[in-house]
Short mmCIF file of N, CA and C in Angstrom, two decimals:
data_model
loop_
_atom_site.label_atom_id
_atom_site.label_comp_id
_atom_site.label_asym_id
_atom_site.label_seq_id
_atom_site.Cartn_x
_atom_site.Cartn_y
_atom_site.Cartn_z
N MET U 1 -18.83 -2.46 6.43
CA MET U 1 -17.75 -2.15 7.35
C MET U 1 -17.75 -0.64 7.59
N THR U 2 -17.69 -0.27 8.85
CA THR U 2 -17.68 1.15 9.17
C THR U 2 -16.32 1.76 8.88
N ASP U 3 -16.27 3.07 8.85
CA ASP U 3 -15.03 3.79 8.61
C ASP U 3 -13.99 3.47 9.69
N GLU U 4 -14.46 3.38 10.94
CA GLU U 4 -13.56 3.07 12.05
C GLU U 4 -12.99 1.66 11.92
N GLU U 5 -13.84 0.71 11.53
CA GLU U 5 -13.38 -0.67 11.34
C GLU U 5 -12.35 -0.76 10.21
N LEU U 6 -12.60 -0.02 9.14
CA LEU U 6 -11.67 0.00 8.01
C LEU U 6 -10.31 0.54 8.44
N HIS U 7 -10.33 1.64 9.21
CA HIS U 7 -9.07 2.22 9.68
C HIS U 7 -8.31 1.25 10.59
N LYS U 8 -9.03 0.53 11.43
CA LYS U 8 -8.39 -0.44 12.32
C LYS U 8 -7.77 -1.58 11.51
N LYS U 9 -8.51 -2.08 10.52
CA LYS U 9 -7.99 -3.16 9.68
C LYS U 9 -6.78 -2.68 8.88
N PHE U 10 -6.86 -1.46 8.38
CA PHE U 10 -5.75 -0.89 7.60
C PHE U 10 -4.52 -0.74 8.48
N ASP U 11 -4.69 -0.18 9.66
CA ASP U 11 -3.56 -0.02 10.58
C ASP U 11 -2.95 -1.36 10.95
N ALA U 12 -3.78 -2.36 11.18
CA ALA U 12 -3.28 -3.70 11.50
C ALA U 12 -2.50 -4.28 10.33
N ALA U 13 -3.00 -4.08 9.11
CA ALA U 13 -2.31 -4.58 7.92
C ALA U 13 -0.97 -3.87 7.73
N VAL U 14 -0.94 -2.56 7.95
CA VAL U 14 0.32 -1.81 7.85
C VAL U 14 1.32 -2.32 8.88
N ASN U 15 0.88 -2.51 10.09
CA ASN U 15 1.76 -3.03 11.14
C ASN U 15 2.27 -4.43 10.79
N PHE U 16 1.41 -5.25 10.21
CA PHE U 16 1.81 -6.59 9.80
C PHE U 16 2.91 -6.51 8.75
N VAL U 17 2.73 -5.66 7.75
CA VAL U 17 3.74 -5.51 6.69
C VAL U 17 5.04 -4.95 7.27
N ASN U 18 4.93 -3.98 8.15
CA ASN U 18 6.14 -3.38 8.73
C ASN U 18 6.92 -4.37 9.58
N SER U 19 6.26 -5.36 10.12
CA SER U 19 6.95 -6.34 10.96
C SER U 19 7.30 -7.61 10.19
N TYR U 20 6.93 -7.68 8.94
CA TYR U 20 7.19 -8.86 8.11
C TYR U 20 8.69 -8.96 7.83
N THR U 21 9.29 -10.11 8.05
CA THR U 21 10.74 -10.23 7.95
C THR U 21 11.24 -10.89 6.67
N GLU U 22 10.37 -11.56 5.95
CA GLU U 22 10.79 -12.21 4.71
C GLU U 22 10.82 -11.20 3.56
N PRO U 23 11.68 -11.42 2.57
CA PRO U 23 11.70 -10.52 1.41
C PRO U 23 10.37 -10.62 0.64
N LEU U 24 9.93 -9.51 0.13
CA LEU U 24 8.67 -9.46 -0.62
C LEU U 24 8.95 -9.15 -2.08
N PRO U 25 8.14 -9.68 -2.98
CA PRO U 25 8.31 -9.39 -4.41
C PRO U 25 8.13 -7.90 -4.68
N ALA U 26 8.90 -7.40 -5.63
CA ALA U 26 8.87 -5.97 -5.94
C ALA U 26 7.49 -5.49 -6.39
N ASP U 27 6.79 -6.30 -7.18
CA ASP U 27 5.47 -5.87 -7.65
C ASP U 27 4.48 -5.73 -6.51
N LEU U 28 4.58 -6.61 -5.53
CA LEU U 28 3.72 -6.52 -4.34
C LEU U 28 4.06 -5.27 -3.54
N LEU U 29 5.33 -5.02 -3.34
CA LEU U 29 5.76 -3.83 -2.60
C LEU U 29 5.28 -2.55 -3.28
N LEU U 30 5.33 -2.52 -4.59
CA LEU U 30 4.90 -1.32 -5.31
C LEU U 30 3.40 -1.09 -5.17
N LYS U 31 2.62 -2.16 -5.21
CA LYS U 31 1.17 -2.02 -5.02
C LYS U 31 0.87 -1.53 -3.60
N LEU U 32 1.53 -2.15 -2.62
CA LEU U 32 1.33 -1.73 -1.23
C LEU U 32 1.73 -0.27 -1.05
N TYR U 33 2.84 0.12 -1.67
CA TYR U 33 3.32 1.51 -1.59
C TYR U 33 2.25 2.47 -2.13
N ALA U 34 1.74 2.16 -3.31
CA ALA U 34 0.74 3.05 -3.93
C ALA U 34 -0.52 3.14 -3.08
N TYR U 35 -1.03 2.02 -2.62
CA TYR U 35 -2.24 2.03 -1.80
C TYR U 35 -2.02 2.77 -0.49
N PHE U 36 -0.85 2.58 0.10
CA PHE U 36 -0.54 3.27 1.36
C PHE U 36 -0.50 4.78 1.16
N LYS U 37 0.19 5.22 0.10
CA LYS U 37 0.29 6.66 -0.16
C LYS U 37 -1.08 7.27 -0.42
N ILE U 38 -1.90 6.60 -1.20
CA ILE U 38 -3.23 7.12 -1.51
C ILE U 38 -4.11 7.10 -0.27
N ALA U 39 -4.04 6.03 0.51
CA ALA U 39 -4.85 5.93 1.73
C ALA U 39 -4.51 7.04 2.71
N ASN U 40 -3.26 7.45 2.73
CA ASN U 40 -2.83 8.52 3.63
C ASN U 40 -2.83 9.89 2.97
N ARG U 41 -3.37 9.95 1.76
CA ARG U 41 -3.46 11.20 1.00
C ARG U 41 -2.11 11.91 0.91
N ASN U 42 -1.08 11.13 0.70
CA ASN U 42 0.28 11.64 0.57
C ASN U 42 0.65 11.59 -0.91
N PHE U 43 0.59 12.73 -1.56
CA PHE U 43 0.81 12.76 -3.00
C PHE U 43 2.16 13.40 -3.36
N GLU U 44 3.08 13.39 -2.41
CA GLU U 44 4.42 13.90 -2.69
C GLU U 44 5.13 12.94 -3.64
N ASN U 45 6.10 13.46 -4.35
CA ASN U 45 6.89 12.62 -5.25
C ASN U 45 7.69 11.60 -4.45
N PRO U 46 7.94 10.43 -5.05
CA PRO U 46 8.77 9.43 -4.36
C PRO U 46 10.13 10.01 -4.00
N GLY U 47 10.67 9.59 -2.86
CA GLY U 47 11.89 10.21 -2.35
C GLY U 47 13.13 9.34 -2.38
N SER U 48 13.17 8.33 -3.24
CA SER U 48 14.36 7.48 -3.31
C SER U 48 15.50 8.24 -3.98
N ARG U 49 16.71 7.86 -3.62
CA ARG U 49 17.89 8.46 -4.27
C ARG U 49 18.14 7.84 -5.63
N THR U 50 17.47 6.74 -5.92
CA THR U 50 17.66 6.04 -7.18
C THR U 50 16.54 6.41 -8.15
N PRO U 51 16.89 7.04 -9.28
CA PRO U 51 15.86 7.45 -10.23
C PRO U 51 14.98 6.30 -10.74
N LEU U 52 15.55 5.12 -10.92
CA LEU U 52 14.75 4.00 -11.42
C LEU U 52 13.69 3.58 -10.40
N ILE U 53 14.05 3.57 -9.14
CA ILE U 53 13.08 3.25 -8.09
C ILE U 53 11.98 4.30 -8.05
N ASN U 54 12.36 5.56 -8.16
CA ASN U 54 11.36 6.64 -8.21
C ASN U 54 10.40 6.44 -9.38
N ALA U 55 10.93 6.03 -10.52
CA ALA U 55 10.09 5.82 -11.70
C ALA U 55 9.08 4.69 -11.45
N PHE U 56 9.54 3.60 -10.86
CA PHE U 56 8.62 2.49 -10.56
C PHE U 56 7.55 2.92 -9.56
N LYS U 57 7.95 3.66 -8.54
CA LYS U 57 6.99 4.13 -7.54
C LYS U 57 5.98 5.10 -8.16
N ALA U 58 6.48 6.01 -8.99
CA ALA U 58 5.58 6.96 -9.65
C ALA U 58 4.60 6.23 -10.56
N ASN U 59 5.07 5.20 -11.25
CA ASN U 59 4.21 4.42 -12.12
C ASN U 59 3.13 3.69 -11.30
N ALA U 60 3.52 3.13 -10.16
CA ALA U 60 2.55 2.45 -9.30
C ALA U 60 1.48 3.43 -8.83
N LEU U 61 1.90 4.63 -8.45
CA LEU U 61 0.92 5.65 -8.03
C LEU U 61 0.02 6.04 -9.19
N PHE U 62 0.60 6.18 -10.37
CA PHE U 62 -0.18 6.56 -11.55
C PHE U 62 -1.25 5.51 -11.85
N GLN U 63 -0.89 4.23 -11.73
CA GLN U 63 -1.84 3.16 -12.03
C GLN U 63 -3.00 3.12 -11.04
N ALA U 64 -2.77 3.60 -9.84
CA ALA U 64 -3.82 3.56 -8.81
C ALA U 64 -4.43 4.94 -8.56
N LYS U 65 -4.19 5.89 -9.42
CA LYS U 65 -4.56 7.28 -9.14
C LYS U 65 -6.06 7.55 -9.04
N ASN U 66 -6.88 6.71 -9.63
CA ASN U 66 -8.31 7.00 -9.67
C ASN U 66 -9.11 6.31 -8.57
N ILE U 67 -8.45 5.92 -7.49
CA ILE U 67 -9.19 5.30 -6.39
C ILE U 67 -9.20 6.25 -5.19
N SER U 68 -10.21 6.10 -4.37
CA SER U 68 -10.34 6.95 -3.19
C SER U 68 -9.44 6.43 -2.08
N ALA U 69 -9.28 7.22 -1.05
CA ALA U 69 -8.47 6.81 0.11
C ALA U 69 -9.08 5.57 0.76
N GLU U 70 -10.39 5.53 0.86
CA GLU U 70 -11.06 4.38 1.47
C GLU U 70 -10.86 3.12 0.63
N GLU U 71 -10.97 3.27 -0.68
CA GLU U 71 -10.76 2.12 -1.56
C GLU U 71 -9.31 1.65 -1.50
N ALA U 72 -8.38 2.59 -1.38
CA ALA U 72 -6.97 2.23 -1.25
C ALA U 72 -6.74 1.43 0.03
N MET U 73 -7.39 1.83 1.12
CA MET U 73 -7.26 1.08 2.37
C MET U 73 -7.81 -0.33 2.20
N GLN U 74 -8.97 -0.45 1.57
CA GLN U 74 -9.57 -1.76 1.35
C GLN U 74 -8.67 -2.64 0.49
N LYS U 75 -8.11 -2.08 -0.56
CA LYS U 75 -7.23 -2.84 -1.44
C LYS U 75 -5.94 -3.24 -0.72
N TYR U 76 -5.42 -2.38 0.12
CA TYR U 76 -4.21 -2.68 0.89
C TYR U 76 -4.48 -3.87 1.81
N VAL U 77 -5.58 -3.79 2.55
CA VAL U 77 -5.95 -4.87 3.49
C VAL U 77 -6.16 -6.18 2.72
N ALA U 78 -6.87 -6.13 1.61
CA ALA U 78 -7.15 -7.34 0.83
C ALA U 78 -5.86 -7.94 0.28
N LEU U 79 -4.95 -7.10 -0.17
CA LEU U 79 -3.68 -7.58 -0.70
C LEU U 79 -2.84 -8.25 0.38
N VAL U 80 -2.80 -7.66 1.55
CA VAL U 80 -2.06 -8.25 2.67
C VAL U 80 -2.67 -9.59 3.06
N GLU U 81 -3.98 -9.64 3.16
CA GLU U 81 -4.65 -10.88 3.55
C GLU U 81 -4.47 -11.97 2.50
N LYS U 82 -4.51 -11.61 1.24
CA LYS U 82 -4.40 -12.60 0.17
C LYS U 82 -2.95 -13.05 -0.03
N GLU U 83 -2.02 -12.12 -0.10
CA GLU U 83 -0.66 -12.44 -0.49
C GLU U 83 0.28 -12.78 0.67
N LEU U 84 0.07 -12.19 1.82
CA LEU U 84 1.02 -12.38 2.92
C LEU U 84 0.52 -13.28 4.02
N LYS U 85 -0.72 -13.10 4.42
CA LYS U 85 -1.22 -13.88 5.55
C LYS U 85 -1.53 -15.31 5.14
N SER U 86 -1.56 -15.58 3.86
CA SER U 86 -1.82 -16.94 3.40
C SER U 86 -0.53 -17.76 3.33
N LEU U 87 0.61 -17.12 3.50
CA LEU U 87 1.91 -17.84 3.43
C LEU U 87 2.18 -18.63 4.69
#
């Protein structure tokens, strides 16, 4: 898959998640959050007003810290296809 194809698939997956109307499990949301942040090279601290949510987000980022932006995009797309599009 070319870099351009990966970006298109990633953007489509992000749009799919953003338009998804059913509630999603917290663990899935945290994985998607981490992959999205890494794929976009956004390494700022989580910005929730709730410290516990920030801790969960920081932990999700920490668990995925050793992957590249491209790998994060691939994992995001695969997670969306496996967990959401199969419903």
